[in-house]
CSV table of C-alpha atoms in Angstrom, one decimal:
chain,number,residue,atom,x,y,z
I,1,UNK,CA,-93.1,15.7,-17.4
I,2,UNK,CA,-90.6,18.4,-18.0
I,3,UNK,CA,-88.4,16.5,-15.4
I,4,UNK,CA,-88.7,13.0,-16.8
I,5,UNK,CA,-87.9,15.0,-20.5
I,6,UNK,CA,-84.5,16.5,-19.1
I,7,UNK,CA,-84.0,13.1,-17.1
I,8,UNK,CA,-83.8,11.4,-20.7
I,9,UNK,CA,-81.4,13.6,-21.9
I,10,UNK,CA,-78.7,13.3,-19.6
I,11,UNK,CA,-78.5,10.0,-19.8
I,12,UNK,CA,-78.9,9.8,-23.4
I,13,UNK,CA,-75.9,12.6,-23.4
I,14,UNK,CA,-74.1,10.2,-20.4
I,15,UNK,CA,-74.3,7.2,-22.8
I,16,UNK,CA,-72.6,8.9,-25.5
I,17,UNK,CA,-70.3,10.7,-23.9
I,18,UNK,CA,-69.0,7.2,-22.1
I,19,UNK,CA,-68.8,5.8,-25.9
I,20,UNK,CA,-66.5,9.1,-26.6
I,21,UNK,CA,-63.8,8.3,-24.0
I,22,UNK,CA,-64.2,4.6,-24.3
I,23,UNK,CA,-63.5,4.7,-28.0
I,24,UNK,CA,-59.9,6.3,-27.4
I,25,UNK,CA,-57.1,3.7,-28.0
I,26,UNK,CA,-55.1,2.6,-25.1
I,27,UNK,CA,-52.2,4.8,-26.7
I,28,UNK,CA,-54.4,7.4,-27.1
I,29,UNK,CA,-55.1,7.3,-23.3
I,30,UNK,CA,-51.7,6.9,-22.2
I,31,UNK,CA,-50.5,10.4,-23.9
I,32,UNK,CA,-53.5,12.0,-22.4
I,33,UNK,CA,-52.7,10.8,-18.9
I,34,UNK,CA,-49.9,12.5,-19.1
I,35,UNK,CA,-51.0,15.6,-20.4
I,36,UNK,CA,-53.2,15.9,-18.2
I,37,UNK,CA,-51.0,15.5,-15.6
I,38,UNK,CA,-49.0,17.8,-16.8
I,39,UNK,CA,-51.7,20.7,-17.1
I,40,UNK,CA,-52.2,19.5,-13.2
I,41,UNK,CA,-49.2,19.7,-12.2
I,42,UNK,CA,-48.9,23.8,-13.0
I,43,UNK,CA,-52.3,24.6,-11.1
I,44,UNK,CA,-52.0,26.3,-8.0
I,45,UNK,CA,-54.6,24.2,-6.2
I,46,UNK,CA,-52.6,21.2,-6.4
I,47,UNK,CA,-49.0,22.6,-5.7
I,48,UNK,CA,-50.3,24.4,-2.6
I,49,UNK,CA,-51.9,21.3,-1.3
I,50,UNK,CA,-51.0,19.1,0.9
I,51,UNK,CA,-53.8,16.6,1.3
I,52,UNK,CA,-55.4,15.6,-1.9
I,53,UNK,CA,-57.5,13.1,-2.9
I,54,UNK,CA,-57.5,11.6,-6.4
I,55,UNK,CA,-59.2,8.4,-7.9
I,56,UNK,CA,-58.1,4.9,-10.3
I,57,UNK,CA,-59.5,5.0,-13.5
I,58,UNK,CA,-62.3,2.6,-15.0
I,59,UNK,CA,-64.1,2.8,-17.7
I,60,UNK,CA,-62.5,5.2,-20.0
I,61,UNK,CA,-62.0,7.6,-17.5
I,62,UNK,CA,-58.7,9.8,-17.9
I,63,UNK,CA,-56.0,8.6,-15.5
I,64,UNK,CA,-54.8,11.2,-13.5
I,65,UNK,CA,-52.4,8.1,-11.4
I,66,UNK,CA,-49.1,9.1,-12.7
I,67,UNK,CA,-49.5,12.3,-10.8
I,68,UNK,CA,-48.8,10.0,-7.5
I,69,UNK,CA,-45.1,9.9,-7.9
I,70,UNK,CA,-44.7,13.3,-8.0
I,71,UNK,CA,-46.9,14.5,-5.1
I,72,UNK,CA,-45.3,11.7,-2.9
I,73,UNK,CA,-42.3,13.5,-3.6
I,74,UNK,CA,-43.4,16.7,-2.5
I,75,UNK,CA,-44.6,15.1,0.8
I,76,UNK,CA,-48.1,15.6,0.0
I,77,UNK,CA,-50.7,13.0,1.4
I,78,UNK,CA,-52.6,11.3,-1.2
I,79,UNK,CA,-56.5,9.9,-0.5
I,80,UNK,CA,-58.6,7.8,-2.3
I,81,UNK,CA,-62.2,8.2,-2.4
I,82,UNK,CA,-64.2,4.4,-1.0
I,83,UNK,CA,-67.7,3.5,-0.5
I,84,UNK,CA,-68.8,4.2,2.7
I,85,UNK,CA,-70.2,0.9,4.4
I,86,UNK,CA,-74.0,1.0,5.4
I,87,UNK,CA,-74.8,4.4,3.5
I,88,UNK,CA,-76.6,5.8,0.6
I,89,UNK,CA,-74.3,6.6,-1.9
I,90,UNK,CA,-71.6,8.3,0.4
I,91,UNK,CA,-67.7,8.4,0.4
I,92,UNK,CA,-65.3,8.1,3.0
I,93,UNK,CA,-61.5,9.4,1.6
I,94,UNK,CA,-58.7,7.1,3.1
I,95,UNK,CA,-54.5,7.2,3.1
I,96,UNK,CA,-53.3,5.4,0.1
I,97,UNK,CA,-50.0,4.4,0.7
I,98,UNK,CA,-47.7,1.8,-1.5
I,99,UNK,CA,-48.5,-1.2,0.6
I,100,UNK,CA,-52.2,-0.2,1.3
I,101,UNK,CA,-54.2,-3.0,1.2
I,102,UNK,CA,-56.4,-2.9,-1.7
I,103,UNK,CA,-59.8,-4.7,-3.0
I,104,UNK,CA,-62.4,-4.5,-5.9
I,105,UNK,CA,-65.8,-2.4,-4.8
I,106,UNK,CA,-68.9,-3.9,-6.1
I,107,UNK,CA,-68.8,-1.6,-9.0
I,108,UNK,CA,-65.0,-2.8,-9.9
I,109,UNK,CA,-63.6,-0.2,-8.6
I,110,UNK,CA,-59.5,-0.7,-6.7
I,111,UNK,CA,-60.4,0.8,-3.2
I,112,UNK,CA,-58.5,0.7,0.4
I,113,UNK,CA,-59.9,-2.5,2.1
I,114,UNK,CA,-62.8,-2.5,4.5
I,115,UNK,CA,-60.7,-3.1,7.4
I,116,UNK,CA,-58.0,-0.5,6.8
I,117,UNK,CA,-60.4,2.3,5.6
I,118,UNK,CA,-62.6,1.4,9.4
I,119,UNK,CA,-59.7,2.6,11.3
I,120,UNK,CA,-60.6,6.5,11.8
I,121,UNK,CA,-56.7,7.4,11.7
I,122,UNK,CA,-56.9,6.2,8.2
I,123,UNK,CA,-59.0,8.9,7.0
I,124,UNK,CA,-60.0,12.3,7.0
I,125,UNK,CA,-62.9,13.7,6.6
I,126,UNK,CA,-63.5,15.8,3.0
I,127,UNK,CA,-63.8,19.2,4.8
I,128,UNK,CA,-59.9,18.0,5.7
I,129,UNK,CA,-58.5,17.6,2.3
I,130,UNK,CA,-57.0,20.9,0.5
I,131,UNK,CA,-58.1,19.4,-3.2
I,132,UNK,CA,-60.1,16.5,-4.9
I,133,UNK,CA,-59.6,15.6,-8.6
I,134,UNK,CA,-62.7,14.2,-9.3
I,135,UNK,CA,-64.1,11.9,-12.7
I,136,UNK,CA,-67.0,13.5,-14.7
I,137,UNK,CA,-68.4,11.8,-17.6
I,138,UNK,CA,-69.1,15.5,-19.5
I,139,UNK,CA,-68.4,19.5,-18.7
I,140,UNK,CA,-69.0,22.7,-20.2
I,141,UNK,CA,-67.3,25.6,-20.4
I,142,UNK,CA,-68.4,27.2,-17.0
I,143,UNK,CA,-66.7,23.7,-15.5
I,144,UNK,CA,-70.0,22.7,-14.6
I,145,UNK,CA,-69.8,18.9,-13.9
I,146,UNK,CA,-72.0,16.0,-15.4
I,147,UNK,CA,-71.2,13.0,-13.3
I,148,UNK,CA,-72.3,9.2,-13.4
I,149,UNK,CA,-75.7,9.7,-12.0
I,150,UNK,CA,-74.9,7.9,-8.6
I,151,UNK,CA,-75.0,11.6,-6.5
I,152,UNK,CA,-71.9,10.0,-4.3
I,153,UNK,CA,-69.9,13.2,-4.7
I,154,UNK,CA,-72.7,16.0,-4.1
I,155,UNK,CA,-74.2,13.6,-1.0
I,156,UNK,CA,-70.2,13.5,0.4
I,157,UNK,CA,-69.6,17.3,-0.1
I,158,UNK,CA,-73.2,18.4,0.3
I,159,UNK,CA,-71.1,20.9,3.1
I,160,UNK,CA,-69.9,23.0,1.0
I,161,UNK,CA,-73.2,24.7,0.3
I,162,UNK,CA,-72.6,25.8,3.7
I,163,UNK,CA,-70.4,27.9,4.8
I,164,UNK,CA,-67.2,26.6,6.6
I,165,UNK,CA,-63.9,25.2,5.2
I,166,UNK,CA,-63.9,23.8,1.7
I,167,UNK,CA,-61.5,21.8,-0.6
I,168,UNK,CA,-61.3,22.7,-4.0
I,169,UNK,CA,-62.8,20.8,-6.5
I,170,UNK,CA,-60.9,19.9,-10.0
I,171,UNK,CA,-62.9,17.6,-12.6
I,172,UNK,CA,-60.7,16.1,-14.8
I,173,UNK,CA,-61.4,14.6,-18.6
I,174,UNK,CA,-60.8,13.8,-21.9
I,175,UNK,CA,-60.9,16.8,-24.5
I,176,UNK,CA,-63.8,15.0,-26.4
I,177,UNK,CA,-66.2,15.2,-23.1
I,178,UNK,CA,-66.6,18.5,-23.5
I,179,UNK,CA,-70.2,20.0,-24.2
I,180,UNK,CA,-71.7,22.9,-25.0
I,181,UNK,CA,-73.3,23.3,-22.2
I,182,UNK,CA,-75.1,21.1,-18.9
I,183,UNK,CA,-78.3,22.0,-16.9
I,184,UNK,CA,-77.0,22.8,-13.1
I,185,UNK,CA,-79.3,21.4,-10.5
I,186,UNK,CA,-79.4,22.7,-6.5
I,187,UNK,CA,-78.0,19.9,-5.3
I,188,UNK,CA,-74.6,20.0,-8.2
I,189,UNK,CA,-71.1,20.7,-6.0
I,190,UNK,CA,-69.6,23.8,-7.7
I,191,UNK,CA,-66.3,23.0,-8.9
I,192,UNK,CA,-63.1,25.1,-9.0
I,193,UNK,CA,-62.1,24.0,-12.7
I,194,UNK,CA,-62.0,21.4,-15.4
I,195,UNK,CA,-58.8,20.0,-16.5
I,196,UNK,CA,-58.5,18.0,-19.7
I,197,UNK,CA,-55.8,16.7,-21.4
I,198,UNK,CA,-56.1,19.7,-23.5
I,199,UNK,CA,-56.3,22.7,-21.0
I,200,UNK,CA,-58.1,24.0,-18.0
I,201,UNK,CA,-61.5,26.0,-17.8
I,202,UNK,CA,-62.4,27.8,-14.8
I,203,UNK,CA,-66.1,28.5,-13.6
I,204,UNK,CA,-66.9,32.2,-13.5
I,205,UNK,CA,-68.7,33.2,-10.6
């Protein structure tokens, strides 16, 4: 029962906290795009890297896209995270390139198309990539994550519970989805920080 009660909670606190970024004006998004992106820009985890995967915005989600111009000038290789065909819930992370041909996913999503994303030398696998900026819908102060409830990034980097090599792992969001705190469960990804639009918490080991 005490499971069902906290299962009720999250996504009573997911439904508001989609409200919070949704309610922002699209002005209001554009200047935090690019505050964001500037906050990004100063971490060492993404100047050191050379692989990194990012994603395209929907929903409300902060827009960390105009960062693309700028790696792409520092010759560093940018991924995109797309639903892996014929699995639960799992992502593969292809090349995105300017003419990469590109297609809605089934939850509206832009993505690499099916055929480009099936050829292997189009991808790599996570445990490849230096740094992901991932979406999270609300974070605490201890960067611990609250994602959409679909589990595709803890099922596509369940490896790093292991040990072996490891990306690092920056959750980018509005200001406003910050919460007081968030429940971590066995299965939740550790990530390296949250970035906002507003400034950068790191989780303390």
């Amino acid at each position: 029962m005490e499971s069902l009660h906290r299962d009720d909670e999250k996504r009573t606190l997911r439904r508001f906290l989609r409200r919070q970024r949704q309610a922002l004006s699209e002005h209001e998004q554009r200047l935090a795009a690019q505050r964001l992106c500037h906050q990004l820009k100063a971490l060492p985890e993404i100047r050191r890297a050379k692989r990194i995967s990012l994603y395209l915005p929907v929903n409300g989600e902060i827009d960390p896209t105009p960062l693309i111009e700028w790696l792409r000038k520092r010759r560093v290789e940018v991924y995109l995270p797309v639903l892996r065909p014929f699995s639960a819930n799992v992502l593969w992370f292809v090349a995105y390139h300017r003419d990469t041909p590109m297609v809605r996913n089934r939850f509206n999503i832009w993505e690499p198309d099916m055929r480009f994303s099936a050829q292997r030398q189009n991808r790599l696998p996570a445990w490849a990539l230096d740094t992901l900026i991932v979406p999270l819908v609300g974070y605490d102060a201890n960067a611990n994550r609250m994602g959409m409830g679909g589990g595709f990034y803890d099922r596509s980097l369940a490896f790093m519970h292991r040990p072996g090599p490891s990306p690092n792992l920056i959750g980018v969001a509005h200001a406003c989805q910050q919460v007081a705190s968030l429940p971590v469960e066995p299965w939740d990804v550790p990530l390296t920080a949250v970035v906002s639009d507003q400034g950068c918490v790191r989780r303390t080991r």
